[in-house]
Coordinates of C-alpha atoms in Angstrom, one line a residue:
Chain A
M1 CA 21.1 -22.5 20.1
E2 CA 20.4 -26.0 21.3
E3 CA 20.1 -24.9 24.9
A4 CA 17.8 -22.1 24.0
S5 CA 15.6 -24.6 22.1
A6 CA 15.7 -27.0 25.1
Q7 CA 14.4 -24.2 27.4
Q8 CA 11.8 -23.2 24.9
Q9 CA 10.5 -26.8 24.6
S10 CA 9.1 -26.7 28.1
S11 CA 7.3 -23.4 27.7
A12 CA 3.6 -23.2 26.9
F13 CA 4.1 -21.6 23.4
P14 CA 7.5 -22.9 22.2
A15 CA 9.0 -21.3 19.0
P16 CA 9.4 -23.7 16.1
P17 CA 12.8 -25.4 15.9
F18 CA 15.4 -23.4 14.0
Y19 CA 15.4 -25.9 11.2
F20 CA 12.7 -23.9 9.4
Q21 CA 15.3 -21.4 8.2
R22 CA 16.8 -24.0 6.0
Y23 CA 13.7 -24.5 3.8
T24 CA 14.3 -21.7 1.3
T25 CA 13.1 -22.0 -2.3
E26 CA 16.7 -22.3 -3.5
N27 CA 17.5 -25.0 -1.1
L28 CA 14.4 -27.0 -2.0
A29 CA 15.3 -26.7 -5.7
L30 CA 18.8 -27.9 -4.8
L31 CA 17.3 -30.9 -3.0
Q32 CA 15.2 -31.9 -6.0
R33 CA 18.2 -31.7 -8.3
A34 CA 20.4 -33.7 -5.9
K35 CA 17.8 -36.4 -5.7
S36 CA 17.3 -36.6 -9.5
E37 CA 21.1 -36.6 -10.0
K38 CA 21.4 -39.5 -7.6
E39 CA 18.9 -41.5 -9.4
Q40 CA 20.5 -41.0 -12.8
S41 CA 24.1 -41.3 -11.9
D42 CA 26.3 -41.6 -8.9
S43 CA 28.5 -38.6 -9.6
A44 CA 26.9 -35.1 -9.3
S45 CA 27.5 -32.5 -11.8
P46 CA 30.3 -30.0 -10.8
D47 CA 28.1 -26.9 -10.4
L48 CA 25.6 -28.9 -8.3
A49 CA 28.5 -30.2 -6.1
K50 CA 29.8 -26.6 -5.6
S51 CA 26.4 -25.3 -4.5
L52 CA 25.9 -28.3 -2.3
S53 CA 29.1 -27.8 -0.5
K54 CA 28.1 -24.1 0.2
L55 CA 25.3 -25.3 2.5
P56 CA 26.2 -25.7 6.2
F57 CA 24.2 -29.0 6.3
P58 CA 23.8 -32.1 4.1
V59 CA 21.1 -31.4 1.6
L60 CA 19.4 -34.7 2.3
A61 CA 18.7 -33.4 5.8
L62 CA 15.8 -31.4 4.2
E63 CA 13.9 -34.7 3.9
P64 CA 11.8 -35.7 6.9
P65 CA 13.7 -38.0 9.2
P66 CA 12.7 -41.7 9.3
P67 CA 10.6 -42.9 12.2
V68 CA 12.4 -44.0 15.4
Q69 CA 12.7 -47.8 15.4
S70 CA 14.0 -48.6 18.9
G71 CA 15.1 -47.0 22.1
K72 CA 14.0 -43.7 23.5
Y73 CA 12.8 -40.6 21.7
W74 CA 11.9 -37.1 22.9
Q75 CA 8.6 -35.5 22.1
F76 CA 7.8 -32.0 23.4
G77 CA 10.7 -32.2 25.8
R78 CA 9.6 -35.5 27.4
P79 CA 11.1 -39.0 26.8
F80 CA 9.0 -41.8 25.4
D81 CA 9.8 -45.4 24.9
T82 CA 9.3 -47.2 21.6
Q83 CA 8.3 -50.3 23.6
E84 CA 5.7 -49.7 26.3
T85 CA 6.5 -52.1 29.2
L86 CA 5.1 -52.2 32.6
A87 CA 7.7 -51.1 35.2
T88 CA 8.5 -53.8 37.8
L89 CA 7.8 -53.1 41.4
E90 CA 11.4 -52.5 42.3
Q91 CA 11.6 -49.8 39.6
Q92 CA 8.6 -48.2 41.2
G93 CA 10.3 -48.3 44.6
C94 CA 8.1 -50.8 46.3
Q95 CA 9.0 -54.1 47.9
Q96 CA 7.8 -57.2 46.0
L97 CA 6.0 -59.5 48.4
Y98 CA 5.3 -62.4 46.0
P99 CA 8.2 -64.5 44.7
K100 CA 10.0 -63.6 41.5
G101 CA 9.8 -65.5 38.2
P102 CA 6.7 -67.4 36.9
I103 CA 4.1 -67.7 39.7
D104 CA 0.7 -69.1 40.1
R105 CA -1.2 -65.8 40.0
V106 CA -4.4 -67.1 41.6
K107 CA -2.6 -68.5 44.6
E108 CA -0.5 -65.4 45.2
L109 CA -3.5 -63.1 44.9
K110 CA -5.4 -65.2 47.5
K111 CA -2.5 -65.1 49.8
L112 CA -2.3 -61.4 49.5
N113 CA -6.0 -61.1 50.1
H114 CA -5.7 -63.0 53.3
S115 CA -2.7 -61.0 54.5
A116 CA -4.6 -57.8 53.8
I117 CA -7.4 -58.8 56.1
F118 CA -5.0 -60.1 58.8
N119 CA -3.0 -56.9 58.7
F120 CA -6.2 -54.9 59.1
L121 CA -7.0 -56.9 62.2
E122 CA -3.5 -56.2 63.6
L123 CA -4.0 -52.5 62.8
V124 CA -7.1 -52.4 64.9
H125 CA -5.3 -54.1 67.7
T126 CA -2.4 -51.7 67.6
L127 CA -4.8 -48.8 67.6
T128 CA -6.3 -50.1 70.9
T129 CA -2.9 -50.8 72.5
T130 CA -0.2 -48.5 71.2
P131 CA -1.8 -46.0 68.7
G132 CA 1.6 -44.4 68.1
E133 CA 2.9 -47.4 66.2
H134 CA 0.1 -47.7 63.7
Y135 CA 2.1 -46.4 60.8
K136 CA 4.0 -49.7 60.4
R137 CA 0.8 -51.6 59.9
V138 CA -0.6 -49.0 57.5
D139 CA 2.5 -49.2 55.4
E140 CA 2.3 -53.0 55.3
I141 CA -1.4 -52.8 54.1
R142 CA -0.4 -50.2 51.5
M143 CA 2.4 -52.5 50.2
I144 CA 0.0 -55.5 50.0
F145 CA -2.5 -53.5 47.9
I146 CA 0.1 -52.2 45.6
N147 CA 1.3 -55.8 45.0
M148 CA -2.1 -57.0 44.3
H149 CA -2.7 -54.2 41.7
H150 CA 0.7 -54.9 40.1
I151 CA -0.1 -58.6 39.6
L152 CA -3.4 -57.6 37.9
N153 CA -1.6 -55.0 35.7
E154 CA 0.6 -57.8 34.4
Y155 CA -2.4 -59.4 33.0
R156 CA -3.3 -56.5 30.8
P157 CA -1.0 -56.9 27.8
H158 CA -2.0 -60.5 27.5
Q159 CA -5.7 -59.5 27.6
A160 CA -5.1 -56.9 24.9
R161 CA -3.6 -59.4 22.5
E162 CA -6.3 -62.0 23.2
T163 CA -9.0 -59.4 22.4
L164 CA -7.2 -58.6 19.2
R165 CA -7.0 -62.2 18.3
L166 CA -10.7 -62.8 18.9
M167 CA -11.7 -59.7 16.9
M168 CA -9.6 -60.9 14.0
Q169 CA -11.2 -64.3 14.1
N170 CA -14.6 -62.8 14.0
Q171 CA -13.8 -60.6 11.0
L172 CA -12.4 -63.6 9.2
Q173 CA -15.5 -65.6 9.8
T174 CA -17.9 -62.8 8.6
K175 CA -15.8 -62.4 5.5
K176 CA -15.9 -66.1 4.7
Q177 CA -19.7 -66.2 5.2
E178 CA -20.3 -63.3 3.0
T179 CA -18.1 -64.7 0.2
E180 CA -20.0 -68.0 0.5
A181 CA -23.4 -66.3 0.2
L182 CA -22.2 -64.2 -2.8
K183 CA -20.9 -67.3 -4.6
R184 CA -24.2 -69.2 -4.0
T185 CA -26.3 -66.4 -5.3
C186 CA -24.1 -66.0 -8.3
A187 CA -24.3 -69.7 -9.2
D188 CA -28.1 -69.6 -8.8
L189 CA -28.4 -66.5 -11.0
R190 CA -26.2 -68.1 -13.7
S191 CA -28.4 -71.2 -13.9
K192 CA -31.5 -69.1 -14.2
L193 CA -29.9 -67.0 -16.9
S194 CA -28.8 -70.0 -18.9
A195 CA -32.4 -71.4 -18.6
L196 CA -33.7 -68.1 -19.9
R197 CA -31.2 -68.1 -22.8
A198 CA -32.3 -71.7 -23.7
L199 CA -35.9 -70.5 -23.6
K200 CA -35.0 -67.7 -26.0
E201 CA -33.3 -70.0 -28.4
Q202 CA -36.2 -72.4 -28.3
R203 CA -38.6 -69.5 -29.1
Q204 CA -36.4 -68.4 -32.0
R205 CA -36.2 -71.9 -33.3
S206 CA -40.0 -72.4 -33.1
L207 CA -40.4 -69.0 -34.8
A208 CA -38.1 -70.1 -37.6
T209 CA -39.9 -73.5 -38.0
I210 CA -43.3 -71.9 -38.1
N211 CA -42.3 -69.3 -40.6
S212 CA -40.6 -71.9 -42.9
S213 CA -43.2 -74.6 -42.7
T214 CA -45.9 -74.7 -45.4
V215 CA -49.0 -73.1 -44.1
A216 CA -52.6 -73.8 -45.0
P217 CA -54.5 -70.8 -46.5
G218 CA -57.1 -68.8 -44.6
D219 CA -57.8 -68.8 -40.9
S220 CA -55.1 -71.3 -40.0
D221 CA -52.6 -68.9 -41.6
V222 CA -53.8 -66.1 -39.3
E223 CA -53.8 -68.6 -36.5
M224 CA -50.3 -69.7 -37.2
T225 CA -48.7 -66.3 -37.5
S226 CA -50.5 -65.1 -34.5
S227 CA -49.2 -67.9 -32.3
P228 CA -45.5 -66.7 -32.1
D229 CA -46.9 -63.3 -31.1
H230 CA -49.0 -64.9 -28.5
Q231 CA -46.0 -66.8 -27.2
T232 CA -43.8 -63.7 -26.9
Q233 CA -46.8 -61.9 -25.4
D234 CA -47.3 -64.6 -22.9
S235 CA -43.7 -64.5 -21.7
K236 CA -43.9 -60.8 -21.4
A237 CA -47.2 -61.1 -19.6
S238 CA -45.6 -63.5 -17.2
L239 CA -42.8 -61.0 -16.7
V240 CA -45.4 -58.4 -15.6
G241 CA -47.2 -61.1 -13.6
A242 CA -50.5 -61.2 -15.5
S243 CA -51.9 -64.6 -16.2
S244 CA -51.7 -65.9 -19.8
S245 CA -54.8 -66.4 -22.0
G246 CA -55.8 -70.0 -22.4
Y247 CA -53.5 -71.8 -24.7
P248 CA -53.0 -75.4 -25.8
G249 CA -50.3 -77.7 -24.6
A250 CA -46.6 -77.0 -25.1
E251 CA -46.8 -73.2 -25.2
N252 CA -48.5 -73.1 -21.9
H253 CA -45.8 -75.3 -20.3
I254 CA -43.1 -73.1 -21.7
D255 CA -44.8 -69.9 -20.5
A256 CA -45.3 -71.3 -17.0
N257 CA -41.6 -72.1 -16.9
S258 CA -40.6 -68.7 -18.2
R259 CA -42.9 -67.0 -15.7
R260 CA -41.3 -68.9 -12.8
T261 CA -37.8 -68.1 -14.1
M262 CA -38.6 -64.5 -14.5
D263 CA -40.0 -64.2 -10.9
R264 CA -36.9 -65.9 -9.5
L265 CA -34.7 -63.8 -11.6
M266 CA -36.2 -60.6 -10.2
T267 CA -35.8 -61.7 -6.6
M268 CA -32.2 -62.6 -7.2
V269 CA -31.5 -59.3 -8.7
D270 CA -33.0 -57.6 -5.7
S271 CA -30.9 -59.6 -3.3
I272 CA -27.7 -58.7 -5.1
E273 CA -28.5 -55.0 -5.1
Chain B
M27 CA -17.9 -56.4 32.6
D28 CA -14.3 -57.0 32.2
R29 CA -13.0 -59.4 34.8
L30 CA -9.8 -57.6 35.5
T31 CA -11.6 -54.3 36.1
Q32 CA -14.0 -56.0 38.4
L33 CA -11.1 -57.4 40.4
Q34 CA -9.4 -54.0 40.6
D35 CA -12.7 -52.4 41.7
A36 CA -13.2 -55.0 44.4
I37 CA -9.7 -54.5 45.8
D38 CA -10.3 -50.7 45.9
K39 CA -13.7 -51.3 47.7
L40 CA -12.0 -53.4 50.3
A41 CA -9.5 -50.7 51.0
L42 CA -12.4 -48.2 51.2
L43 CA -14.2 -50.4 53.7
F44 CA -11.0 -50.5 55.9
V45 CA -10.8 -46.7 55.9
S46 CA -14.5 -46.0 56.4
S47 CA -14.9 -48.5 59.3
L48 CA -12.0 -47.1 61.3
D49 CA -13.3 -43.6 60.5
H50 CA -16.8 -44.4 61.7
L51 CA -15.6 -46.1 64.9
S52 CA -13.2 -43.3 65.9
K53 CA -15.7 -40.5 65.2
N54 CA -18.7 -41.9 67.0
A55 CA -17.0 -43.4 70.0
P56 CA -18.4 -42.1 73.4
L57 CA -16.1 -40.5 75.9
V58 CA -14.2 -42.6 78.4
A59 CA -12.5 -41.5 81.6
L60 CA -8.7 -41.9 81.3
N61 CA -8.1 -41.3 85.0
P62 CA -10.7 -42.4 87.6
D63 CA -10.3 -39.0 89.3
V64 CA -11.5 -37.2 86.1
P65 CA -15.0 -38.5 85.4
V66 CA -16.9 -38.1 82.1
V67 CA -19.1 -35.0 82.2
T68 CA -20.8 -34.6 78.8
T69 CA -22.9 -37.4 77.2
E70 CA -23.6 -35.6 74.0
H71 CA -20.6 -36.9 72.1
G72 CA -20.9 -39.8 69.7
M73 CA -23.3 -42.7 69.9
P74 CA -24.1 -44.9 72.9
K75 CA -22.0 -48.0 73.4
E76 CA -24.5 -50.6 72.4
I77 CA -25.4 -49.0 69.0
L78 CA -21.7 -48.5 68.3
Q79 CA -21.0 -52.2 69.0
A80 CA -23.8 -53.2 66.7
S81 CA -22.4 -51.0 63.9
A82 CA -19.0 -52.4 64.6
Q83 CA -20.4 -55.9 64.1
E84 CA -22.0 -54.8 60.8
L85 CA -18.8 -53.3 59.6
A86 CA -16.8 -56.4 60.4
L87 CA -19.4 -58.4 58.5
D88 CA -19.1 -56.1 55.5
I89 CA -15.3 -56.4 55.4
S90 CA -15.4 -60.2 55.5
R91 CA -18.1 -60.3 52.8
Q92 CA -16.0 -58.2 50.6
A93 CA -12.9 -60.3 51.2
K94 CA -15.0 -63.4 50.3
E95 CA -16.2 -61.7 47.1
L96 CA -12.6 -60.9 46.2
E97 CA -11.6 -64.5 46.6
T98 CA -14.4 -65.7 44.3
L99 CA -13.3 -63.2 41.7
I100 CA -9.7 -64.3 41.9
E101 CA -10.7 -67.9 41.4
N102 CA -12.6 -67.0 38.3
L103 CA -9.6 -65.4 36.6
P104 CA -8.8 -67.1 33.3
P105 CA -5.3 -68.5 33.2
I106 CA -2.5 -67.3 30.9
T107 CA -2.1 -70.0 28.4
Q108 CA 0.2 -68.5 25.8
T109 CA 3.4 -66.5 26.0
P110 CA 3.6 -63.2 24.3
E111 CA 5.7 -64.7 21.5
E112 CA 3.1 -67.4 20.8
Q113 CA 0.4 -64.7 20.8
T114 CA 2.2 -62.5 18.3
L115 CA 2.7 -65.6 16.1
D116 CA -1.0 -66.4 16.2
L117 CA -1.8 -62.8 15.3
E118 CA 0.5 -62.8 12.3
L119 CA -1.0 -66.0 11.0
L120 CA -4.5 -64.6 11.4
A121 CA -3.5 -61.4 9.7
Q122 CA -2.3 -63.4 6.6
E123 CA -5.5 -65.4 6.5
N124 CA -7.5 -62.3 6.8
D125 CA -5.7 -60.8 3.8
R126 CA -6.5 -63.9 1.7
A127 CA -10.1 -63.9 2.7
T128 CA -10.4 -60.2 1.7
E129 CA -9.0 -61.0 -1.7
E130 CA -11.5 -63.8 -2.2
Y131 CA -14.3 -61.6 -1.1
E132 CA -13.4 -58.8 -3.4
A133 CA -13.2 -61.3 -6.3
A134 CA -16.6 -62.6 -5.5
V135 CA -18.0 -59.0 -5.4
L136 CA -16.6 -58.3 -8.9
E137 CA -18.1 -61.4 -10.3
A138 CA -21.5 -60.6 -8.8
K139 CA -21.3 -57.1 -10.3
K140 CA -20.6 -58.5 -13.8
L141 CA -23.5 -61.0 -13.4
L142 CA -25.7 -58.2 -12.3
Q143 CA -24.9 -56.4 -15.5
E144 CA -25.7 -59.4 -17.6
V145 CA -29.0 -59.9 -15.9
T146 CA -30.1 -56.3 -16.3
Q147 CA -29.2 -56.6 -20.0
A148 CA -31.4 -59.7 -20.3
L149 CA -34.3 -57.9 -18.6
R150 CA -33.8 -55.0 -20.9
E151 CA -34.0 -57.2 -23.9
I152 CA -37.2 -58.8 -22.6
A153 CA -38.7 -55.4 -21.9
M154 CA -37.8 -54.2 -25.4
D155 CA -39.4 -57.3 -26.9
Q156 CA -42.5 -56.6 -25.0
S157 CA -42.7 -53.0 -26.1
N158 CA -42.1 -54.0 -29.7
T159 CA -45.1 -56.3 -30.0

């Protein structure tokens, strides 16, 4: 059965692996019971143990296998490594022209560059003298180019990690900036809100004092009682943006303040949204 | 563009120049008598000698220019300053910092939302006041 499945894995439409036959409803129910039994107590009940032993495979094999941590794994019939490493030149079957171990990449690349040109010159010479022997030079040039490309390929993992690091630094910076901006706007808004609340209490207190103070009869009465209305009207008028009607002294000052507060409040709310 | 890719392209271009120059020379060369008894008869093959020599000069110039370009590119390669282990360590530290910054950011967003609610509440009160009088 294993061999048949190995053959099928390389065909274009492979059949599903034979494991699918194990997933019957009864087996799945058994799996659930086994799992719950394991959580409650270590020993399984006798009838469960009997039905478990009837299965040709351990019941926990119905769970998906854990991911492969190390080494090789096979996918669709081909091997994959868990660690992607660049194959060295010897593994690829090419001679390594630059010395082994840590090297000065720039110097080695320059040397290879010069030897490439030199070998081309020698190639042209051999073509003029003994064209039959050109293949030696051609191979040499090929080797040089392969070496150059290999040195460059060794840079790539380093470059990938560097790019990742830079991206993460950028993300960090943006997040910090955004947090700062948010905190500043919140602090501003809070101060404005407290100013508004103070204003409201002031108004309520002045309302209370006006209502409780002894009033002169007649027009002054009307005047007095209408002033708190005017005050509230003015603060609402400033909210809408209209100018207040001419009013003496302190009330004007309070209303101008409240108008400014309201305007700034509206802009803050817009910026948050 | 990416420096490594530029380098790789330059190397490939050099190889292409090698091939194309040899190709050009061998295809367009005029006929030459191998044996003095067998003279050259046709003159309709390839290009005359002078033009060919001029083009050979041009090709040599191209190849040397490309080699010089390659050398400049090699010199501009950034050095490898950190080993892979150091790099992975840096990445882990950065990841932790990133997580912390995200938490702070989300906390700030929550606070801003609460504040927004309070402010809309205050505005609603003012509007109600206004409509009442």
